[in-house]
PDB file of C-alpha atoms in Angstrom:
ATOM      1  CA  UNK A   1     171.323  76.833  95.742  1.00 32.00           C
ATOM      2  CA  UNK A   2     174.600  75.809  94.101  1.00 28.00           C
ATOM      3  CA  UNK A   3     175.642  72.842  95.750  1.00 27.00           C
ATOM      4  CA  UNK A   4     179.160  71.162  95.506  1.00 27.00           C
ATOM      5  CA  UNK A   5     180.075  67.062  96.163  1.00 27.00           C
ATOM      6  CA  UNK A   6     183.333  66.990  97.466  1.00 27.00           C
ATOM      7  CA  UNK A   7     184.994  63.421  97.948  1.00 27.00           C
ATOM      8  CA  UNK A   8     187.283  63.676 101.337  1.00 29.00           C
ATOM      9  CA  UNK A   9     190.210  63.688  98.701  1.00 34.00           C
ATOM     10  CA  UNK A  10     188.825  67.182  97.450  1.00 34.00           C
ATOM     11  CA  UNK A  11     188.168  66.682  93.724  1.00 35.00           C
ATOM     12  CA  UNK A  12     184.544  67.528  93.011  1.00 36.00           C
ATOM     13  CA  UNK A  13     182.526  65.060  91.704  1.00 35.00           C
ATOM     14  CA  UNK A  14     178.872  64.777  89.983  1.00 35.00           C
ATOM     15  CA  UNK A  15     176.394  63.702  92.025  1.00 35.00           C
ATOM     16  CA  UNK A  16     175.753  60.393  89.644  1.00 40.00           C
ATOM     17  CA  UNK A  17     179.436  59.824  90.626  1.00 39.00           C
ATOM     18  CA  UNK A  18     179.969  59.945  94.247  1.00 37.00           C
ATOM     19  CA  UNK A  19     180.329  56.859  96.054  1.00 42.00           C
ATOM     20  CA  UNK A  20     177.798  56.635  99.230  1.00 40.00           C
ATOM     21  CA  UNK A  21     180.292  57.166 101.849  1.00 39.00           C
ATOM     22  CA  UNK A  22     181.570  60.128 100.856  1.00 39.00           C
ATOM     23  CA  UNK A  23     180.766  62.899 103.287  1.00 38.00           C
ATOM     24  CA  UNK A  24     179.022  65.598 100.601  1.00 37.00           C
ATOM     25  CA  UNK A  25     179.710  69.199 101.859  1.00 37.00           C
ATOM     26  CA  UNK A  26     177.242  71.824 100.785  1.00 40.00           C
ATOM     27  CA  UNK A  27     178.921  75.088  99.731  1.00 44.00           C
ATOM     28  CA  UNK A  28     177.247  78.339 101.509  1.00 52.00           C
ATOM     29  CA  UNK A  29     175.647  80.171  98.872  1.00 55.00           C
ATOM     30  CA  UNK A  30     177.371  83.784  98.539  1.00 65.00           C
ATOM     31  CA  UNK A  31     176.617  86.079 101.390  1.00 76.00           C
ATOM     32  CA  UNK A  32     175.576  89.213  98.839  1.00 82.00           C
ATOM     33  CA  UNK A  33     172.635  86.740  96.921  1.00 84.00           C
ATOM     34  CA  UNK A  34     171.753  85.158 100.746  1.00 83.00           C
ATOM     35  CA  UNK A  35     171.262  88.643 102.425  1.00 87.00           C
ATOM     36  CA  UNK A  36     169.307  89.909  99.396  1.00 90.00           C
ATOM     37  CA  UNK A  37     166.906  86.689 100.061  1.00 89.00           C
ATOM     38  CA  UNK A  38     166.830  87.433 103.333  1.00 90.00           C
ATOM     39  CA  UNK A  39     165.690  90.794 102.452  1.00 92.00           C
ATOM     40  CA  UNK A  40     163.484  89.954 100.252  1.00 93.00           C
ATOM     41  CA  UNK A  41     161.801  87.847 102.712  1.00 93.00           C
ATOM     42  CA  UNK A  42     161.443  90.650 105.368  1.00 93.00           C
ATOM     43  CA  UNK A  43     160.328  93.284 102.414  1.00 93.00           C
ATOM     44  CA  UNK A  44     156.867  91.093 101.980  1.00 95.00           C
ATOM     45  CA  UNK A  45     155.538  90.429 105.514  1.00 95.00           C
ATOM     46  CA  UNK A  46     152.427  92.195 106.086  1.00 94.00           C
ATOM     47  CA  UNK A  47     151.662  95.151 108.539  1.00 89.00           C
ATOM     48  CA  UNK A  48     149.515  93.590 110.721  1.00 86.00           C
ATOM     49  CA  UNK A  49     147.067  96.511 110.509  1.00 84.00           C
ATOM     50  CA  UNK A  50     147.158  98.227 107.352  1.00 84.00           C
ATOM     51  CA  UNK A  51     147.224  96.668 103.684  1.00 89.00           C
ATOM     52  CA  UNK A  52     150.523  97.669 103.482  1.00 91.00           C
ATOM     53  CA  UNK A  53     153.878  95.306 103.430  1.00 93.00           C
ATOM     54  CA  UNK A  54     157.301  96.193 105.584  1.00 89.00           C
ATOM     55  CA  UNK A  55     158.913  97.260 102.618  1.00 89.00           C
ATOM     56  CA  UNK A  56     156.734  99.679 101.270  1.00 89.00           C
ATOM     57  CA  UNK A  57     156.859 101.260 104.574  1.00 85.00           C
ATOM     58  CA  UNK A  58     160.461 101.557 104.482  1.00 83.00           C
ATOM     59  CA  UNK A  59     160.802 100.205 108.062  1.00 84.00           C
ATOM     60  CA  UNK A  60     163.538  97.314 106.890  1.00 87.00           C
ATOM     61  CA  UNK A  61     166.682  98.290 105.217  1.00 88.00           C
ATOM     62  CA  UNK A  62     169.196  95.522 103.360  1.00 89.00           C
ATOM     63  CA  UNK A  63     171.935  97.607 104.842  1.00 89.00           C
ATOM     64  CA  UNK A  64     170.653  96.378 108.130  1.00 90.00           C
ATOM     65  CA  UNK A  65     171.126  92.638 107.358  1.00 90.00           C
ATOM     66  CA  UNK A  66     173.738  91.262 108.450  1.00 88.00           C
ATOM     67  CA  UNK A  67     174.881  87.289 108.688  1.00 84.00           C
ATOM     68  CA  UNK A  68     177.538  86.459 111.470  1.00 82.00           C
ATOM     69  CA  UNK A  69     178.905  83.239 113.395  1.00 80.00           C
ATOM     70  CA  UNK A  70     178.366  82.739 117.027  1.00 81.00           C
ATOM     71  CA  UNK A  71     180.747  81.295 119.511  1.00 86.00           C
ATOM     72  CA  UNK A  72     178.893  78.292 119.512  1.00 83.00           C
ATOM     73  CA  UNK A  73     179.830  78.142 115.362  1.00 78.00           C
ATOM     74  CA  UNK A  74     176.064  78.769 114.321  1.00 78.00           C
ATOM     75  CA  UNK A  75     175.256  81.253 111.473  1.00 78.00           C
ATOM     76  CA  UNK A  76     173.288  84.437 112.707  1.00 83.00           C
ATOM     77  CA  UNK A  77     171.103  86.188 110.592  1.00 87.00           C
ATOM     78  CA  UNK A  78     171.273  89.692 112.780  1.00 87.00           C
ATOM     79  CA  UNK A  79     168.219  92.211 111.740  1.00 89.00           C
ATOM     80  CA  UNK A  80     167.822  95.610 112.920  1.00 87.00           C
ATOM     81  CA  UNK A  81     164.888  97.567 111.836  1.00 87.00           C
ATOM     82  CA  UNK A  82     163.056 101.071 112.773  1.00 82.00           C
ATOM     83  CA  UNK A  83     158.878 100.606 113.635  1.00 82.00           C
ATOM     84  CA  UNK A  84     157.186 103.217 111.443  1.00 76.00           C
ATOM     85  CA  UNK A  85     154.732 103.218 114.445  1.00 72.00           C
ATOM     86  CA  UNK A  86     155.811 103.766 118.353  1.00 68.00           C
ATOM     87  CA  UNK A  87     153.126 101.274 119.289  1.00 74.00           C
ATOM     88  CA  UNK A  88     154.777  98.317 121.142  1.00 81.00           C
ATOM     89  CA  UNK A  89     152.639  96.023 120.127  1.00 83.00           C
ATOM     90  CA  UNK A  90     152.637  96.241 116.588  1.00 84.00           C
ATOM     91  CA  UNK A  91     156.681  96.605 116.649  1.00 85.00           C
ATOM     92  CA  UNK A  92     156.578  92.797 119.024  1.00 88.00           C
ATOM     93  CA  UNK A  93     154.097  91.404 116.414  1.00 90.00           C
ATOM     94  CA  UNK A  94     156.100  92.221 113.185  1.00 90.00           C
ATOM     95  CA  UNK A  95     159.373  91.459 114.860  1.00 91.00           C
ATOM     96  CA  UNK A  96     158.028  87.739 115.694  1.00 92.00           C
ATOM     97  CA  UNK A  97     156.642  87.780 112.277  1.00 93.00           C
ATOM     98  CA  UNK A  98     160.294  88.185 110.857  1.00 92.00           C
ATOM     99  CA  UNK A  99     161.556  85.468 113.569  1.00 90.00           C
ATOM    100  CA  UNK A 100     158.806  83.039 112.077  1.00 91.00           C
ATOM    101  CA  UNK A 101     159.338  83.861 108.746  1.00 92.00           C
ATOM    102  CA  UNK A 102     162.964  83.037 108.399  1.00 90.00           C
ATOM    103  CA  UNK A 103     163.315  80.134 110.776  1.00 87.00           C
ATOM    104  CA  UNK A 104     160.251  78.734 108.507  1.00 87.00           C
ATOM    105  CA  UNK A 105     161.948  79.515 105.387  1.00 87.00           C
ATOM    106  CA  UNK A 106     165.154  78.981 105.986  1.00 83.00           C
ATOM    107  CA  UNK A 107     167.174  75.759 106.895  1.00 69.00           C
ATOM    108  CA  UNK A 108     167.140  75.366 110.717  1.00 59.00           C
ATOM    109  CA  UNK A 109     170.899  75.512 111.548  1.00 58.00           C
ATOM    110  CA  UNK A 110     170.767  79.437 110.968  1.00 69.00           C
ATOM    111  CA  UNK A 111     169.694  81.598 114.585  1.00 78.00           C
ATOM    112  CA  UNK A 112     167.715  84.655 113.687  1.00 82.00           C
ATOM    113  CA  UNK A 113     167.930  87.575 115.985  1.00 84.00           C
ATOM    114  CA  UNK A 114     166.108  90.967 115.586  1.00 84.00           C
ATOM    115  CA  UNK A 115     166.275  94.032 117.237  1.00 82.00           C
ATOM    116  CA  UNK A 116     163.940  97.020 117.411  1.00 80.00           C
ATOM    117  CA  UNK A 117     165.762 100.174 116.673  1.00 75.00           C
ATOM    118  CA  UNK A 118     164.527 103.411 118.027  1.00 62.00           C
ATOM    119  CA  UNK A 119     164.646 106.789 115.643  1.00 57.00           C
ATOM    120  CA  UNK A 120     165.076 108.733 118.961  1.00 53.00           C
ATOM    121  CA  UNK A 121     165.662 107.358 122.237  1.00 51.00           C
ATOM    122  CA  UNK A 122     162.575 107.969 124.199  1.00 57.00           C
ATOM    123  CA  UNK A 123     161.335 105.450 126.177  1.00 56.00           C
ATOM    124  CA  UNK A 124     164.196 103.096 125.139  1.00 61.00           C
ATOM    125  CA  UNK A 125     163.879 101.073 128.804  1.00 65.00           C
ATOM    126  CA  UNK A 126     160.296  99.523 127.398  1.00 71.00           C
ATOM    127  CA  UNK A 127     162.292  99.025 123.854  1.00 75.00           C
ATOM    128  CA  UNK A 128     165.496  96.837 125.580  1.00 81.00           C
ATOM    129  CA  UNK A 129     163.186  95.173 127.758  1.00 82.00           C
ATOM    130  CA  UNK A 130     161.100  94.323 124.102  1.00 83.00           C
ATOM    131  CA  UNK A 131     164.695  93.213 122.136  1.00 84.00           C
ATOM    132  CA  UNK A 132     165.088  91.052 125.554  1.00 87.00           C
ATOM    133  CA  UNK A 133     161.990  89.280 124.984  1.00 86.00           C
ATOM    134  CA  UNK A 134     162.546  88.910 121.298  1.00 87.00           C
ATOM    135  CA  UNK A 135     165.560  87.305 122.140  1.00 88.00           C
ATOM    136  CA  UNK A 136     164.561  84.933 125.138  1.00 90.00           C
ATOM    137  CA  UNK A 137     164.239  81.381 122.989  1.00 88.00           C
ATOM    138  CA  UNK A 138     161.415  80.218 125.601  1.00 91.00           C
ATOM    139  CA  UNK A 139     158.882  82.775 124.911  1.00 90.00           C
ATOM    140  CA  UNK A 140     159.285  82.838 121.225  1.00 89.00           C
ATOM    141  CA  UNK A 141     159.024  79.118 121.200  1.00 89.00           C
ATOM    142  CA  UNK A 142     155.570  79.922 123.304  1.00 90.00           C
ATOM    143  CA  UNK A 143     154.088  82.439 121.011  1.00 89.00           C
ATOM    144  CA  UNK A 144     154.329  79.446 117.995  1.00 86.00           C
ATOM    145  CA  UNK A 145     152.334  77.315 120.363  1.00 92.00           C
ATOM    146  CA  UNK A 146     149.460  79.645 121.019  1.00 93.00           C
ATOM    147  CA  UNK A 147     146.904  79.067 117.851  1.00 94.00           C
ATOM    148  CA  UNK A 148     145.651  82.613 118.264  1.00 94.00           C
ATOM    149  CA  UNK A 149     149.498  83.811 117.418  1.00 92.00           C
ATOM    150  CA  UNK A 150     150.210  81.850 114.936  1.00 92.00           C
ATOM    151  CA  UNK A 151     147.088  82.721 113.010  1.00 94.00           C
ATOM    152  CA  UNK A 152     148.076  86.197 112.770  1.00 91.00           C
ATOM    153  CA  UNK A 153     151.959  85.465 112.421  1.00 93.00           C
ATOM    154  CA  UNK A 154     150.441  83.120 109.450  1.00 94.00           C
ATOM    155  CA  UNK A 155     148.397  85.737 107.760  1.00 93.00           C
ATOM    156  CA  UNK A 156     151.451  88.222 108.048  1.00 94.00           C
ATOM    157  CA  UNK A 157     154.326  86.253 106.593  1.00 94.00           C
ATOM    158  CA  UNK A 158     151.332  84.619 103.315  1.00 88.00           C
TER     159      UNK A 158
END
C-alpha cells in the first residue's frame, strides 16, 4: 500500500523527515487495484463441500464489487453474488465465509456487507429473510464465537 506523510502544511515529506506531531494521513489505495484484492480474496474461499474454490465456480463476479461510504462516513465493501447451489445452507455458510474473510484481512474501519442474489426469484421470502441475517451485526458477531463455526469458516477462507 502506497502510503503518503503529509505535514498539516501539505508538502509531503519522507517518513525519516516528519516531525512526531504531525498528523500522517494514509492515502486510500486506488479503488480499481482495492476491488481487484477484494476479488481476489472472494475468488479463493473454499466451497464448503466440494474441492472446488468460489471462483472456479463462477458464483462471484468483480463486476459485483463494489466499495461505497455510509452515512455514518465508513467505507462499505458491498458484495453481491449468485449460489451455484439453491441450498440455504451452503449459500449462509459461504456468505459468512466472505464476511470473515475480509473483516480478517482487511483493516477494520471498512463494513462488509453481502447479499445473496437469486438467478430466478423463487422462494425469494427465505432469501431476504437470509440477506437480513447476514446483515444483523449480532448474529454474525455470534457465529465467530461458536468454535464449531469458526472451524469450518477457518478451513474455508485457508
Amino acid at each position: 500500500m502506497n502510503v503518503v506523510c503529509e505535514a498539516q502544511g501539505g508538502s509531503p515529506r519522507s517518513p525519516e523527515t516528519q516531525e512526531p506531531s504531525s498528523p500522517v494521513h494514509l492515502s486510500p489505495r486506488p479503488e480499481e487495484e482495492f476491488l481487484e484484492e477484494v476479488y481476489e480474496l472472494l475468488r479463493t474461499i473454499r466451497d464448503p463441500e466440494y474441492p472446488f474454490l468460489i471462483g472456479d465456480l463462477l458464483a462471484i463476479e468483480r463486476r459485483n464489487i463494489n466499495v461505497t461510504t455510509s452515512e455514518k462516513g465508513e467505507n462499505v465493501i458491498d458484495i453481491e453474488w449468485t449460489p451455484m447451489r439453491a441450498r440455504k445452507v451452503w449459500a449462509v455458510k459461504v456468505s459468512l465465509a466472505m464476511i470473515y474473510k475480509l473483516e480478517k484481512t482487511l483493516s477494520k474501519y471498512r463494513k462488509v456487507k453481502v447479499n445473496v442474489l437469486l438467478k430466478d426469484q423463487k422462494g425469494s421470502r427465505t432469501w431476504d429473510e437470509i440477506n437480513k441475517q447476514l446483515h444483523d451485526k449480532e448474529r454474525v458477531a455470534s457465529a465467530w464465537e461458536n468454535e464449531k463455526t469458526l472451524s469450518w469458516l477457518e478451513f474455508m477462507i485457508a
